[in-house]
Coordinates of C-alpha atoms in Angstrom, one line a residue:
M3 CA -38.7 -23.9 -25.9
K4 CA -36.5 -26.4 -24.1
K5 CA -36.9 -27.3 -20.4
I6 CA -34.3 -28.9 -18.1
Q7 CA -35.2 -30.0 -14.6
V8 CA -32.3 -29.7 -12.1
K9 CA -33.1 -32.2 -9.3
V10 CA -31.2 -31.0 -6.2
R11 CA -32.3 -32.8 -3.0
S12 CA -29.4 -32.8 -0.6
N13 CA -31.1 -31.6 2.6
E14 CA -34.3 -30.3 1.1
D15 CA -35.9 -30.2 -2.3
N16 CA -34.2 -27.3 -4.1
S17 CA -35.1 -28.5 -7.6
Y18 CA -35.8 -26.0 -10.3
E19 CA -36.2 -25.5 -14.0
I20 CA -34.0 -24.1 -16.7
L21 CA -36.1 -22.7 -19.6
I22 CA -34.2 -22.1 -22.9
G23 CA -35.7 -20.5 -25.9
Q24 CA -36.5 -17.3 -27.8
G25 CA -38.6 -14.5 -26.4
L26 CA -38.6 -15.7 -22.8
L27 CA -38.0 -12.2 -21.3
S28 CA -41.6 -11.4 -22.0
Q29 CA -42.8 -14.5 -20.2
I30 CA -41.2 -13.8 -16.8
A31 CA -43.8 -11.3 -15.4
G32 CA -46.7 -13.6 -16.1
D33 CA -44.9 -16.6 -14.6
L34 CA -44.2 -14.7 -11.4
V35 CA -47.8 -13.7 -11.1
E36 CA -49.0 -17.3 -11.6
A37 CA -46.4 -18.7 -9.1
S38 CA -46.8 -16.0 -6.4
I39 CA -43.3 -16.6 -5.1
A40 CA -43.1 -13.2 -3.5
H41 CA -44.9 -9.9 -2.9
S42 CA -42.0 -7.6 -3.6
H43 CA -39.4 -8.0 -6.3
A44 CA -35.9 -6.5 -6.5
L45 CA -34.7 -6.4 -10.1
V46 CA -30.9 -6.3 -9.9
T47 CA -28.8 -5.5 -12.9
D48 CA -25.7 -3.6 -14.0
S49 CA -25.2 -0.3 -15.9
N50 CA -24.8 -2.1 -19.3
V51 CA -27.9 -4.3 -19.1
A52 CA -30.2 -1.7 -17.5
D53 CA -30.9 0.2 -20.7
L54 CA -30.7 -2.9 -23.0
Y55 CA -33.2 -5.1 -21.1
G56 CA -33.8 -3.8 -17.6
A57 CA -36.2 -1.0 -18.5
K58 CA -38.4 -3.4 -20.5
L59 CA -38.5 -6.1 -17.8
L60 CA -39.2 -3.5 -15.1
S61 CA -42.1 -2.2 -17.2
D62 CA -43.5 -5.7 -17.7
L63 CA -43.2 -6.5 -14.0
G64 CA -44.7 -3.2 -12.9
E65 CA -47.8 -3.8 -15.0
V66 CA -48.8 -7.0 -13.1
L67 CA -46.9 -7.0 -9.8
P68 CA -47.6 -4.8 -6.8
E69 CA -44.0 -3.9 -5.8
V70 CA -41.0 -3.8 -8.1
S71 CA -37.7 -1.9 -7.8
M72 CA -34.7 -1.9 -10.1
I73 CA -31.3 -1.7 -8.5
V74 CA -28.4 -0.9 -10.8
F75 CA -24.7 -1.1 -10.0
P76 CA -21.6 -0.3 -12.2
A77 CA -20.8 -3.1 -14.8
G78 CA -17.7 -5.1 -14.5
E79 CA -15.8 -7.7 -12.4
Q80 CA -14.5 -4.8 -10.2
S81 CA -18.1 -4.5 -8.8
K82 CA -18.3 -8.0 -7.6
T83 CA -17.4 -7.0 -4.0
R84 CA -18.8 -7.1 -0.5
E85 CA -19.4 -3.3 -0.8
I86 CA -21.7 -3.7 -3.8
K87 CA -23.5 -6.5 -2.1
S88 CA -24.1 -4.2 0.9
F89 CA -25.3 -1.5 -1.5
I90 CA -27.9 -3.8 -3.0
E91 CA -29.1 -5.0 0.4
D92 CA -29.3 -1.4 1.8
K93 CA -31.5 -0.4 -1.2
M94 CA -33.8 -3.3 -0.5
L95 CA -34.0 -2.5 3.2
E96 CA -34.7 1.2 2.4
S97 CA -37.5 0.1 0.2
G98 CA -39.0 -2.0 2.9
F99 CA -38.4 -5.4 1.3
G100 CA -39.2 -8.2 3.7
R101 CA -39.1 -11.9 3.8
D102 CA -41.9 -12.0 1.2
S103 CA -39.4 -10.7 -1.4
S104 CA -37.5 -12.1 -4.4
V105 CA -34.4 -11.1 -6.2
I106 CA -34.3 -11.1 -10.0
A107 CA -30.8 -11.3 -11.4
L108 CA -30.7 -9.8 -14.9
G109 CA -27.3 -9.8 -16.4
G110 CA -24.0 -11.6 -16.9
G111 CA -22.0 -13.7 -14.5
V112 CA -21.2 -10.8 -12.1
V113 CA -24.8 -9.9 -11.7
G114 CA -25.9 -13.5 -11.3
D115 CA -23.2 -14.2 -8.7
I116 CA -23.7 -11.1 -6.5
A117 CA -27.5 -11.0 -6.8
G118 CA -27.7 -14.7 -6.0
F119 CA -25.5 -14.1 -2.9
V120 CA -27.9 -11.3 -1.9
A121 CA -30.8 -13.7 -2.2
A122 CA -29.0 -16.3 -0.2
T123 CA -28.5 -14.0 2.8
Y124 CA -31.3 -11.4 2.7
M125 CA -33.7 -12.2 5.5
R126 CA -31.9 -15.5 5.7
G127 CA -32.9 -16.4 2.1
V128 CA -35.4 -15.3 -0.4
P129 CA -36.2 -16.7 -3.9
C130 CA -33.8 -15.9 -6.7
V131 CA -34.8 -15.8 -10.4
Q132 CA -31.8 -16.0 -12.8
V133 CA -32.1 -14.2 -16.1
P134 CA -28.6 -14.5 -17.8
T135 CA -27.8 -12.1 -20.6
S136 CA -24.3 -13.4 -21.6
L137 CA -23.3 -16.7 -23.0
V138 CA -21.1 -17.6 -20.1
A139 CA -23.9 -16.9 -17.7
C140 CA -26.4 -18.9 -19.7
V141 CA -24.2 -22.1 -19.7
D142 CA -22.3 -21.7 -16.4
S143 CA -22.8 -19.1 -13.7
S144 CA -26.6 -19.0 -13.6
V145 CA -26.9 -22.8 -13.2
G146 CA -25.8 -24.8 -10.1
G147 CA -26.3 -22.4 -7.3
K148 CA -22.8 -21.0 -6.7
T149 CA -23.0 -17.4 -5.5
A150 CA -20.1 -15.3 -4.4
V151 CA -18.1 -12.0 -4.3
D152 CA -14.4 -11.4 -4.9
T153 CA -11.9 -10.1 -2.3
P154 CA -8.4 -8.7 -2.7
H155 CA -7.2 -12.2 -1.7
G156 CA -9.0 -14.0 -4.6
K157 CA -12.1 -14.7 -6.7
N158 CA -15.3 -16.1 -5.2
L159 CA -13.8 -16.6 -1.7
I160 CA -16.9 -15.4 0.1
G161 CA -20.1 -17.0 -1.0
S162 CA -22.8 -19.6 -0.7
F163 CA -24.4 -22.5 -2.5
Y164 CA -28.0 -21.2 -3.1
Q165 CA -30.1 -22.7 -5.9
P166 CA -32.4 -20.4 -7.9
W167 CA -36.1 -20.6 -8.2
R168 CA -35.9 -20.7 -12.0
V169 CA -33.5 -19.9 -14.8
Y170 CA -34.7 -18.1 -18.0
V171 CA -32.3 -18.4 -20.9
D172 CA -33.6 -16.1 -23.6
T173 CA -31.4 -16.7 -26.6
D174 CA -32.6 -13.5 -28.3
M175 CA -30.6 -11.5 -25.8
L176 CA -27.4 -13.1 -26.9
K177 CA -27.7 -11.4 -30.3
T178 CA -26.5 -8.1 -28.9
L179 CA -23.2 -9.6 -27.8
E180 CA -19.9 -8.8 -29.4
P181 CA -17.7 -11.6 -30.7
K182 CA -15.3 -11.3 -27.8
Q183 CA -18.3 -11.8 -25.4
L184 CA -19.4 -14.9 -27.3
A185 CA -15.9 -16.3 -27.1
E186 CA -16.0 -15.9 -23.3
G187 CA -18.9 -18.3 -23.2
L188 CA -17.4 -20.7 -25.6
A189 CA -14.5 -21.3 -23.2
E190 CA -17.0 -22.8 -20.7
I191 CA -18.9 -24.7 -23.5
I192 CA -15.7 -26.3 -24.8
K193 CA -14.9 -27.3 -21.2
Y194 CA -18.1 -29.3 -21.0
G195 CA -17.0 -31.4 -23.9
V196 CA -13.6 -32.1 -22.4
I197 CA -14.9 -33.0 -18.9
R198 CA -18.0 -35.1 -19.8
S199 CA -18.8 -35.7 -23.5
E200 CA -16.6 -36.6 -26.4
D201 CA -19.7 -36.5 -28.7
F202 CA -20.3 -32.9 -27.7
F203 CA -16.6 -32.0 -28.2
Q204 CA -16.9 -33.4 -31.7
Y205 CA -20.1 -31.5 -32.3
L206 CA -18.2 -28.3 -31.4
E207 CA -15.3 -29.2 -33.7
A208 CA -17.8 -29.4 -36.5
N209 CA -20.0 -26.4 -35.7
I210 CA -18.0 -23.8 -33.7
E211 CA -18.1 -21.1 -36.4
K212 CA -22.0 -21.3 -36.6
I213 CA -22.2 -19.8 -33.1
Y214 CA -20.7 -16.6 -34.4
D215 CA -23.3 -16.6 -37.1
F216 CA -26.0 -16.7 -34.4
D217 CA -27.4 -19.8 -36.0
D218 CA -30.5 -20.5 -33.8
A219 CA -30.4 -24.3 -34.0
T220 CA -26.7 -24.4 -33.1
L221 CA -27.0 -21.9 -30.2
L222 CA -29.9 -23.9 -28.8
E223 CA -28.0 -27.1 -29.1
V224 CA -24.8 -25.9 -27.4
I225 CA -26.7 -24.1 -24.6
E226 CA -29.0 -27.0 -23.9
T227 CA -26.2 -29.6 -23.9
S228 CA -24.0 -27.5 -21.7
C229 CA -26.8 -26.9 -19.2
R230 CA -27.7 -30.6 -19.2
I231 CA -24.1 -31.6 -18.5
K232 CA -23.8 -29.1 -15.6
A233 CA -27.2 -30.1 -14.2
E234 CA -26.3 -33.7 -14.2
V235 CA -23.1 -33.0 -12.3
V236 CA -24.8 -30.6 -9.8
E237 CA -27.5 -33.2 -9.1
K238 CA -24.9 -35.7 -8.0
D239 CA -22.8 -33.3 -6.0
E240 CA -24.4 -30.0 -5.1
K241 CA -21.7 -28.8 -2.7
E242 CA -18.6 -29.8 -4.6
Q243 CA -17.5 -32.6 -2.4
N244 CA -16.1 -34.6 -5.3
L245 CA -17.6 -35.0 -8.8
R246 CA -18.4 -31.3 -9.1
K247 CA -14.7 -30.6 -8.9
I248 CA -14.5 -31.6 -12.6
L249 CA -16.3 -28.3 -13.5
N250 CA -13.2 -26.5 -12.3
F251 CA -11.0 -27.7 -15.2
G252 CA -9.0 -24.6 -16.3
H253 CA -10.2 -22.5 -13.4
T254 CA -7.3 -23.0 -11.0
V255 CA -4.8 -21.4 -13.3
G256 CA -7.5 -19.3 -15.0
H257 CA -8.7 -17.6 -11.9
A258 CA -5.2 -16.7 -10.9
I259 CA -4.5 -15.2 -14.3
E260 CA -7.8 -13.3 -14.1
Q261 CA -7.1 -11.9 -10.7
L262 CA -3.4 -10.9 -11.3
S263 CA -4.5 -9.0 -14.4
D264 CA -6.8 -6.9 -12.2
Y265 CA -9.6 -8.3 -14.3
T266 CA -8.4 -6.7 -17.5
I267 CA -8.3 -10.2 -18.9
S268 CA -11.9 -11.5 -19.2
H269 CA -13.1 -14.6 -17.4
G270 CA -13.4 -16.6 -20.6
E271 CA -10.0 -15.7 -21.9
A272 CA -8.4 -16.6 -18.6
I273 CA -10.2 -19.9 -18.4
S274 CA -9.2 -20.7 -22.0
A275 CA -5.5 -20.1 -21.2
G276 CA -6.1 -22.1 -17.9
M277 CA -7.4 -25.1 -19.8
A278 CA -4.5 -25.1 -22.2
I279 CA -1.9 -24.9 -19.4
E280 CA -3.7 -27.4 -17.2
G281 CA -3.9 -29.7 -20.3
E282 CA -0.1 -29.4 -20.5
I283 CA 0.1 -30.4 -16.8
A284 CA -2.3 -33.4 -17.5
L285 CA 0.2 -34.7 -20.2
G286 CA 2.5 -35.9 -17.4
E287 CA -0.2 -36.7 -14.8
T288 CA -3.2 -38.5 -16.2
G289 CA -2.5 -40.2 -19.6
W290 CA -4.0 -37.2 -21.5
S291 CA -2.4 -37.4 -24.9
K292 CA -0.6 -34.9 -27.1
E293 CA -3.1 -35.5 -29.8
E294 CA -6.0 -34.6 -27.4
Q295 CA -4.1 -31.6 -26.2
G296 CA -3.7 -30.5 -29.8
R297 CA -7.4 -30.9 -30.5
L298 CA -8.2 -28.8 -27.4
T299 CA -5.9 -26.0 -28.2
L300 CA -7.0 -25.9 -31.9
L301 CA -10.7 -25.7 -30.9
L302 CA -9.9 -22.9 -28.4
Q303 CA -8.0 -21.0 -31.1
R304 CA -10.8 -21.5 -33.6
A305 CA -13.2 -20.0 -31.0
G306 CA -10.9 -16.9 -30.9
L307 CA -9.5 -17.7 -27.5
P308 CA -6.0 -17.6 -26.1
T309 CA -4.0 -20.8 -25.4
E310 CA -1.0 -19.3 -23.8
P311 CA -0.5 -17.3 -20.6
P312 CA -0.3 -13.5 -20.9
R313 CA 3.0 -12.1 -21.9
G314 CA 5.3 -11.4 -19.0
V315 CA 3.2 -13.3 -16.5
N316 CA 4.9 -14.0 -13.2
V317 CA 4.5 -17.7 -12.5
G318 CA 5.6 -17.3 -8.9
K319 CA 2.7 -14.9 -8.3
I320 CA 0.4 -17.3 -10.1
I321 CA 1.4 -20.1 -7.8
D322 CA 1.0 -17.9 -4.7
V323 CA -2.6 -17.0 -5.7
M324 CA -3.4 -20.7 -6.4
K325 CA -2.3 -21.6 -2.9
I326 CA -5.1 -19.6 -1.4
D327 CA -7.6 -20.6 -4.1
K328 CA -10.8 -22.2 -2.6
K329 CA -9.9 -25.5 -4.2
A330 CA -6.5 -25.7 -2.5
R331 CA -6.1 -28.1 0.5
K332 CA -3.6 -27.4 3.3
G333 CA -1.9 -24.9 1.1
K334 CA -1.4 -27.5 -1.6
I335 CA -2.5 -26.7 -5.2
E336 CA -5.3 -29.0 -6.4
M337 CA -6.6 -29.3 -10.0
S338 CA -9.1 -31.4 -11.9
L339 CA -7.5 -32.8 -15.0
P340 CA -8.7 -34.7 -18.1
E341 CA -7.7 -38.3 -18.7
C342 CA -9.1 -38.2 -22.2
I343 CA -11.7 -36.1 -24.1
G344 CA -15.0 -36.7 -22.3
K345 CA -13.5 -38.1 -19.1
M346 CA -11.7 -36.6 -16.1
K347 CA -9.1 -38.3 -14.0
E348 CA -10.2 -39.9 -10.8
H349 CA -7.4 -40.5 -8.3
E350 CA -8.1 -42.7 -5.2
G351 CA -11.8 -41.8 -5.5
D352 CA -11.2 -38.1 -5.8
Y353 CA -11.4 -35.8 -8.8
G354 CA -8.9 -33.4 -7.3
I355 CA -5.2 -34.0 -8.0
K356 CA -2.4 -32.3 -6.0
I357 CA 0.1 -30.7 -8.3
G358 CA 3.6 -29.7 -7.4
E359 CA 5.0 -26.2 -8.1
Q360 CA 7.8 -27.4 -10.5
T361 CA 5.2 -29.2 -12.6
I362 CA 3.2 -25.9 -12.9
I363 CA 6.4 -23.9 -13.8
S364 CA 7.3 -26.4 -16.5
A365 CA 3.8 -26.2 -18.0
F366 CA 4.0 -22.4 -18.2
R367 CA 7.3 -22.7 -20.0
S368 CA 6.2 -25.3 -22.5

């Protein structure tokens, strides 16, 4: 088992551990008894994960903890709404959950985001245990404390920074994933190499296919390295004032693509296309080279990910969505762009770069 300490001490000590290894699902109940973080526990999951892992974890928890309830909502990005958040909160209130409660988020990114947001606001904040079951959740959404819901105006526009009590990454649970679901996580993993570590990018170039073979050593290496990179960034900038903006590479364009598809395009696919397009933008803005752009697009393609926008996409609508993206400032589109593999461009002390509309249009047409 690998252990990563995330040291977050902005206003108070919100530090926590990420545990990575095989068979960790069976460890959670005992850990919660030993730590005594809460009297009542709300196990929040979705309709896909409930049968796969929810019933087992509920049984484990019920054997050793006094009060446990499982709350299940429909799977999919369409459930990441204020209405589903209210549904979860109402279930907890109806069950008499008080301030001595915890929320256990068992699932992919949608479950982690919405359950984390519930934990941040329920009784003004209760402990949250993140148990990611998808690769993208293991390496990205479960780490760093970003919680949110979507609105008709855009993704993640209503939310909070709220660090978990602990993150359990059980790599055994990844073995039920389809190749497309693995690819979704690989988009975020490749991003970490681009933004922070050329060595890691080279490792991925040499080993990307092994992930699809569920090679345990490779899976452990890419998950641990990804989590360490994100933890290091979050420790330095918890609330995304500057450095943490680099984690948004590919997400300005990607979130717009995802939203305009009505979430028929997965998060990973959208972020992959977003990185390829934002890489094209970087060619004229940061010194990012055509050779590096070629390496990025080739690695994404080898991972089974798209490197072009969806056919028939309306660039004007993409731009409109990006203008109200949470990263925009004064209606101006802002992106974090690579200078070279392993390093993001810093402009006047800021990792956010304002990008003109014509530059974006040209990148979509290239």
